[in-house]
mmCIF file of C-alpha atoms in Angstrom:
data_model
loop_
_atom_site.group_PDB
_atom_site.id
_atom_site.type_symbol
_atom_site.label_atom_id
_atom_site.label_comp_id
_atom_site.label_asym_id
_atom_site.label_seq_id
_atom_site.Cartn_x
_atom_site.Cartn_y
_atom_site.Cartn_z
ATOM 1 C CA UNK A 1 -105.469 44.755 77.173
ATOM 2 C CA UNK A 2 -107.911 47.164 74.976
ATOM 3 C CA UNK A 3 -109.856 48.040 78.030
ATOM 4 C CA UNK A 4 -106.134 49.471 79.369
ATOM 5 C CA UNK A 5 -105.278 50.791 76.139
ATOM 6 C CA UNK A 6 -108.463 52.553 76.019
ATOM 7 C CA UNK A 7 -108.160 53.670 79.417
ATOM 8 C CA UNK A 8 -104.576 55.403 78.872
ATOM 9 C CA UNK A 9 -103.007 59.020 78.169
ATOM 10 C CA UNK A 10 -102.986 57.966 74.285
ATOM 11 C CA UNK A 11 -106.874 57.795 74.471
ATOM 12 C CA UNK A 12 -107.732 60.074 76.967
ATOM 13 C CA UNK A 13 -105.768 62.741 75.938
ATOM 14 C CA UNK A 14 -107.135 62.598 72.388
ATOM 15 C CA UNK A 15 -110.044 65.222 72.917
ATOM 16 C CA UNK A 16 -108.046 67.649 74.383
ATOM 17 C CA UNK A 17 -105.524 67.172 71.394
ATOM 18 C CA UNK A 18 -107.925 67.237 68.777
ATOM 19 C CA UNK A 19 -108.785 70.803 69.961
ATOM 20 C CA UNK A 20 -105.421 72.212 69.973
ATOM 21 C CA UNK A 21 -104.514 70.650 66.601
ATOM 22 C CA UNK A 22 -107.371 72.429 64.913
ATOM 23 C CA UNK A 23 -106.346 75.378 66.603
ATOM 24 C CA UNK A 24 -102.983 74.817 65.204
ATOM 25 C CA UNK A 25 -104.142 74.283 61.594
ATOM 26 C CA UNK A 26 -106.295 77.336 61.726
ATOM 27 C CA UNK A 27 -103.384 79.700 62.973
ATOM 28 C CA UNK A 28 -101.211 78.063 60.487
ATOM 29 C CA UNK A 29 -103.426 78.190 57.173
ATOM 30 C CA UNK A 30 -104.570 81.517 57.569
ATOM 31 C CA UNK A 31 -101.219 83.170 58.906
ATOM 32 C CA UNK A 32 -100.071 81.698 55.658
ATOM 33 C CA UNK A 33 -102.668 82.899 53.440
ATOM 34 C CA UNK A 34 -102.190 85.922 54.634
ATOM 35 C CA UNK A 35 -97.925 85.583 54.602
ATOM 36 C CA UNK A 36 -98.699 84.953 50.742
ATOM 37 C CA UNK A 37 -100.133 88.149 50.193
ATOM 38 C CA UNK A 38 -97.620 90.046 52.499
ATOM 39 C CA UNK A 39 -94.532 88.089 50.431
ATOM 40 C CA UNK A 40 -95.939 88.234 47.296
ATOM 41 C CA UNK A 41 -95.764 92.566 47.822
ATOM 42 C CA UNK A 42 -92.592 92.230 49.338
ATOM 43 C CA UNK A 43 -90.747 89.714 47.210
ATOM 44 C CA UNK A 44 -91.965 91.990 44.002
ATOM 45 C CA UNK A 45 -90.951 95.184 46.191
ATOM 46 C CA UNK A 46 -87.492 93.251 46.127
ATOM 47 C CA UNK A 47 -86.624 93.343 42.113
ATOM 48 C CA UNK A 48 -88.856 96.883 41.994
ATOM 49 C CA UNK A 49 -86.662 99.805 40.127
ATOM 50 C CA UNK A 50 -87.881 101.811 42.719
ATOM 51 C CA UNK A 51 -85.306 102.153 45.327
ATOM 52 C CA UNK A 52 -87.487 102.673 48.292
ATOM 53 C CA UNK A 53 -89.424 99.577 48.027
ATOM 54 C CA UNK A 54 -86.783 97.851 47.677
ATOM 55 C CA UNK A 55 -85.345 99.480 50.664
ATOM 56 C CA UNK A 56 -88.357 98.672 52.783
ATOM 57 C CA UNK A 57 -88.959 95.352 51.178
ATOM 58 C CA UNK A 58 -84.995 94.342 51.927
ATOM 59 C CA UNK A 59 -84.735 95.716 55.738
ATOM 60 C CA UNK A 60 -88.392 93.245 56.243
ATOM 61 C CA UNK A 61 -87.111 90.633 55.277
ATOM 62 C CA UNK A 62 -83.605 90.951 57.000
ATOM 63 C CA UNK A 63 -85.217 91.852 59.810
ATOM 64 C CA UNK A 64 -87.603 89.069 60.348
ATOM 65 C CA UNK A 65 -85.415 86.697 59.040
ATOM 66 C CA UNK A 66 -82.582 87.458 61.067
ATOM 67 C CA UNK A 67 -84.915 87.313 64.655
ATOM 68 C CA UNK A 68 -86.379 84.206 65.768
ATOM 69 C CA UNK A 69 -90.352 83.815 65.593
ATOM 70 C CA UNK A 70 -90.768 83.306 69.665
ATOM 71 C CA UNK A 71 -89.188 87.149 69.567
ATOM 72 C CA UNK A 72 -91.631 88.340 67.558
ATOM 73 C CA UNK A 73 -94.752 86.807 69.069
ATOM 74 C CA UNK A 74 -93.469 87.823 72.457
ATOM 75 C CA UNK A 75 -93.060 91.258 70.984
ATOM 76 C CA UNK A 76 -96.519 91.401 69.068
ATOM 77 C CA UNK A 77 -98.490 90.705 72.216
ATOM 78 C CA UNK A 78 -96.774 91.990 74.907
ATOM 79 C CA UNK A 79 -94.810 94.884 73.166
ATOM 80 C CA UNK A 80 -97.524 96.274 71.581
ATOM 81 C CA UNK A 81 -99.519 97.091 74.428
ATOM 82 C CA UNK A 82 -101.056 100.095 73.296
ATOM 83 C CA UNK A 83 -103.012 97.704 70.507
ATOM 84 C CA UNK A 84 -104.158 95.199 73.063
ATOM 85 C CA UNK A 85 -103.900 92.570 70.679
ATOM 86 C CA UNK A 86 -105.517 89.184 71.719
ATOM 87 C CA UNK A 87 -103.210 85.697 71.987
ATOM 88 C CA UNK A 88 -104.925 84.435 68.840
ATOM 89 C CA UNK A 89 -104.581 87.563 67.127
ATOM 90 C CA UNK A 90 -100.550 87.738 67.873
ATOM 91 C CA UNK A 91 -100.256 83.759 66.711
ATOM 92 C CA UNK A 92 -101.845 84.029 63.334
ATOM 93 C CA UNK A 93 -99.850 87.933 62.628
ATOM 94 C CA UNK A 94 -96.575 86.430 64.106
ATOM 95 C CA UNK A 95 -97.237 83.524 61.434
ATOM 96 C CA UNK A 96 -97.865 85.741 59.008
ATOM 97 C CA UNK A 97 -94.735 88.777 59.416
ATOM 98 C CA UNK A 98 -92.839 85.638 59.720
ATOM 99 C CA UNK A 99 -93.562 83.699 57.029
ATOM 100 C CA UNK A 100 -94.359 86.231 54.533
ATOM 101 C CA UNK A 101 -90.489 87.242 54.824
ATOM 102 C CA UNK A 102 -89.715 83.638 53.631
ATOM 103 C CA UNK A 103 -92.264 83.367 51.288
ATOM 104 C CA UNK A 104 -90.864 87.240 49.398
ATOM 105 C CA UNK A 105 -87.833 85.462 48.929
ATOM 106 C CA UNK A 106 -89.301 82.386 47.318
ATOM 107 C CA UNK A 107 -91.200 84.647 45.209
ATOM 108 C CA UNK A 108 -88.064 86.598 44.559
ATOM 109 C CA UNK A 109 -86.339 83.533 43.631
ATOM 110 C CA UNK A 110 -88.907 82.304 41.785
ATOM 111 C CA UNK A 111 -89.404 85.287 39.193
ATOM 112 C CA UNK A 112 -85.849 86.208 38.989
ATOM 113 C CA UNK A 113 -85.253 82.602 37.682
ATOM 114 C CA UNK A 114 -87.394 83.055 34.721
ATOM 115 C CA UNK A 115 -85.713 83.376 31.676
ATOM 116 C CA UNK A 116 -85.434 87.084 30.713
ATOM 117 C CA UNK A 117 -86.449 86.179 27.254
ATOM 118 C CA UNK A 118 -89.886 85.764 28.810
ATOM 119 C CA UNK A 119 -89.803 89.511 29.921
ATOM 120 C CA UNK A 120 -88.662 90.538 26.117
ATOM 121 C CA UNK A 121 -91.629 88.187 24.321
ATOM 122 C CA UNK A 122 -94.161 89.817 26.184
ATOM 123 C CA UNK A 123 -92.877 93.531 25.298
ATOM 124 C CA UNK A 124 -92.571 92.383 22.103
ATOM 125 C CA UNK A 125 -96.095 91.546 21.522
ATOM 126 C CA UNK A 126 -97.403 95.000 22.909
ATOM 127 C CA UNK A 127 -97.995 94.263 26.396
ATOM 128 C CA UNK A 128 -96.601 96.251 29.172
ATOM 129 C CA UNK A 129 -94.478 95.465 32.052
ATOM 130 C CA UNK A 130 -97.095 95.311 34.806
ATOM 131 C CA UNK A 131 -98.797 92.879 31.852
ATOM 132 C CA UNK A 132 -96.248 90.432 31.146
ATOM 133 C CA UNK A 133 -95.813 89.748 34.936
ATOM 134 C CA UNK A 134 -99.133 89.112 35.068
ATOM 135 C CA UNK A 135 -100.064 86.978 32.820
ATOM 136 C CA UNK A 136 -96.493 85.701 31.129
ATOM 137 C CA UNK A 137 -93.795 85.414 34.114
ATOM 138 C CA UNK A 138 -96.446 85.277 37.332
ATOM 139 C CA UNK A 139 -98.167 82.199 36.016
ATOM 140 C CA UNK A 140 -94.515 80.248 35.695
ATOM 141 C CA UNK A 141 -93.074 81.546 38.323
ATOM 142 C CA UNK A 142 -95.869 80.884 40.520
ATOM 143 C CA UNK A 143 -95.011 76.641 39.499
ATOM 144 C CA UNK A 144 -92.129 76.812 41.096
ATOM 145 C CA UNK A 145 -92.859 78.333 44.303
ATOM 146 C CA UNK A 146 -95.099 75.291 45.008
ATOM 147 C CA UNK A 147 -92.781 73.342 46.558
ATOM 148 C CA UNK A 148 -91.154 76.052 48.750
ATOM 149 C CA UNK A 149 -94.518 76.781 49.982
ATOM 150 C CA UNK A 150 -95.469 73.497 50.985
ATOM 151 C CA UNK A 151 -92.306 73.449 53.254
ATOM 152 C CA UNK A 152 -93.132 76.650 54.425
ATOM 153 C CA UNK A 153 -96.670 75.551 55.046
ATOM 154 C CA UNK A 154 -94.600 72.668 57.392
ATOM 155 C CA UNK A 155 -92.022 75.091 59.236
ATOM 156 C CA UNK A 156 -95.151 77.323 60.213
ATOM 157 C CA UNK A 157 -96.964 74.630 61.422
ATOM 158 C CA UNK A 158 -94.257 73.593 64.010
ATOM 159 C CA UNK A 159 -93.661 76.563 64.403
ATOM 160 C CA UNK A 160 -97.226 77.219 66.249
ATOM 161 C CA UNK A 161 -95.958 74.784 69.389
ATOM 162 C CA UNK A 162 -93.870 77.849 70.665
ATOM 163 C CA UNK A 163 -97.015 80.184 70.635
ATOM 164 C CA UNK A 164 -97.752 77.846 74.125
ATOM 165 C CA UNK A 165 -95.711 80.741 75.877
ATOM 166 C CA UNK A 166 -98.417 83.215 75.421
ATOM 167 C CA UNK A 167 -101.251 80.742 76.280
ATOM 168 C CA UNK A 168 -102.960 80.110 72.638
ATOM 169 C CA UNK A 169 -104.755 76.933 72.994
ATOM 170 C CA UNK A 170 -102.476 74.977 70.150
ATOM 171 C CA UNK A 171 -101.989 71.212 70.220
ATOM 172 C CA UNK A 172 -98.589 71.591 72.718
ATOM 173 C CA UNK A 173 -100.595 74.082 75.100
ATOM 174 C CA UNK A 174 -103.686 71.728 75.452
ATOM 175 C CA UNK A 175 -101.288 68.176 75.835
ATOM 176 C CA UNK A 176 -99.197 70.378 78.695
ATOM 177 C CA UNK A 177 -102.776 71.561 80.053
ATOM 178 C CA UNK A 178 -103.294 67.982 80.109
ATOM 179 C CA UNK A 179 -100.627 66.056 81.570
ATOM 180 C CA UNK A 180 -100.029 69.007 83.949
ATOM 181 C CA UNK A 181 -102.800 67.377 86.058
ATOM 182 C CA UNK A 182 -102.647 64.129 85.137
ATOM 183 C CA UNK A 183 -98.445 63.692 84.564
ATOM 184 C CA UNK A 184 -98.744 61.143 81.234
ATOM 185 C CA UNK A 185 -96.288 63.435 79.929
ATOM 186 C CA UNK A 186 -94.485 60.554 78.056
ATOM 187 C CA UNK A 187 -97.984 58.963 76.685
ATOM 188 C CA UNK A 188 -99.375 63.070 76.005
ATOM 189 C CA UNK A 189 -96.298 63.784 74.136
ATOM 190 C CA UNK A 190 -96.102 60.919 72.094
ATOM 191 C CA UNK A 191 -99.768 61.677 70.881
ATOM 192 C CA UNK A 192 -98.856 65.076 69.951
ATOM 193 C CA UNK A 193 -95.658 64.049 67.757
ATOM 194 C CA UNK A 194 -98.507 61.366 66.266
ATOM 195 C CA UNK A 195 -100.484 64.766 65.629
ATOM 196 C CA UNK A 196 -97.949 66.394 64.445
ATOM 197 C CA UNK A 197 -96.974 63.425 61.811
ATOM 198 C CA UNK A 198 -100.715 62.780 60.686
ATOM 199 C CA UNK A 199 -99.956 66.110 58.861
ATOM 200 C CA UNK A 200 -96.727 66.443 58.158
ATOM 201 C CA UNK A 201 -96.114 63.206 56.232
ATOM 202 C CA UNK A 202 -98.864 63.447 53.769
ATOM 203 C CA UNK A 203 -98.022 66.675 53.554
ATOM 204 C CA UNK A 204 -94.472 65.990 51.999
ATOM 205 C CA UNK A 205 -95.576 62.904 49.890
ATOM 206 C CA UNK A 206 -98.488 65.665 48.195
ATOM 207 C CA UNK A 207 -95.327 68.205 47.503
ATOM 208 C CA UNK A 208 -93.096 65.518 46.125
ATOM 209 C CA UNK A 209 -95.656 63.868 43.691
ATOM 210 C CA UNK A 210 -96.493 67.793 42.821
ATOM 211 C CA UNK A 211 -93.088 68.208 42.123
ATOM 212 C CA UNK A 212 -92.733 65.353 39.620
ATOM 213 C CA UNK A 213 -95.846 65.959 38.179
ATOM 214 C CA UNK A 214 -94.549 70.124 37.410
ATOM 215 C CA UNK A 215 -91.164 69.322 36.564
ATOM 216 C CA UNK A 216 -89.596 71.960 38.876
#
């Protein structure tokens, strides 16, 4: 029985997984990294007094929020032609335009629902506006965009099997790679659901004991 077991899909299949799901993690953590930094802008560009950032900030977000993520990939790599951007290249940006629109309105969310008296105290005690973001309303703000980002962090990840259309080598590509010459499609996908579990289950337990533990 363990010399079958051992000699199935569910084994077999494993080394071919295990490079697609570090693929996967890789496109996912620094596409969101980098979506951080490109919300973070945009989600401040969102309550800015200057109209044209706002502008600019609001039709981004609409924009990528309002188009679905296999769109944009498809459009990254083979719409930009000019660029001659590479499949891994196109994963990790689509990741990032992507999530960085949901991640500026998390931030958005996040600063607008600090108390206004917050804004006042720090004015009040001499600092300036750019000042009291950083170092009154940013660090409290940031608390409660924890828990949004570690759901974000689990939409992009899934979000990765669709970038199998323009051949990156993620977890889905490599198990359809696989069973495309060996058709253990049932036993291939099964392992990649484990995969995808391994992560995403931890993952959730981590945000909801973070949650508890920041009161937000």
């Amino acid at each position: 029985m363990i010399e079958n077991f051992l000699d199935s899909a569910y084994v077999k299949s494993l080394p071919y997984l295990w490079e697609g799901i570090q693929l996967t993690l890789y496109i996912t953590i620094v596409g969101l990294l980098l979506g951080f930094i490109l919300g973070a802008i945009t989600g401040l560009g969102r309550l800015s007094k200057v109209a044209i950032f706002r502008g600019i900030s609001t039709v981004y977000v609409e924009v990528v929020r309002g188009t679905p993520i296999l769109a944009q990939v498809l459009f990254i790599y083979y719409g930009l032609t000019a660029v001659n951007i590479g499949e891994l290249t196109a994963a990790i940006i689509a990741i990032m335009m992507n999530a960085g629109a949901y991640i500026a309105e998390i931030v958005r969310g996040a600063v607008y629902s600090i108390d206004k008296g917050q804004h006042e105290a720090g004015r009040a005690i001499g600092l300036t506006e750019r000042q009291t973001m950083r170092y009154i309303v940013w660090p409290q703000a940031f608390k409660r965009m924890i828990p949004p980002l570690g759901n974000q962090f689990i939409i992009s990840l899934k979000d990765t099997s669709l970038f199998s259309v323009i051949a990156v080598g993620e977890v889905l590509y490599m198990a359809k790679q696989y069973y495309n010459t060996t058709f253990e499609i049932f036993e291939t996908l099964i392992m990649v659901c484990i995969f995808y579990l391994l992560i995403t289950i931890p993952t959730s337990i981590i945000l909801r004991r973070v949650e508890r533990k920041l009161d937000v």
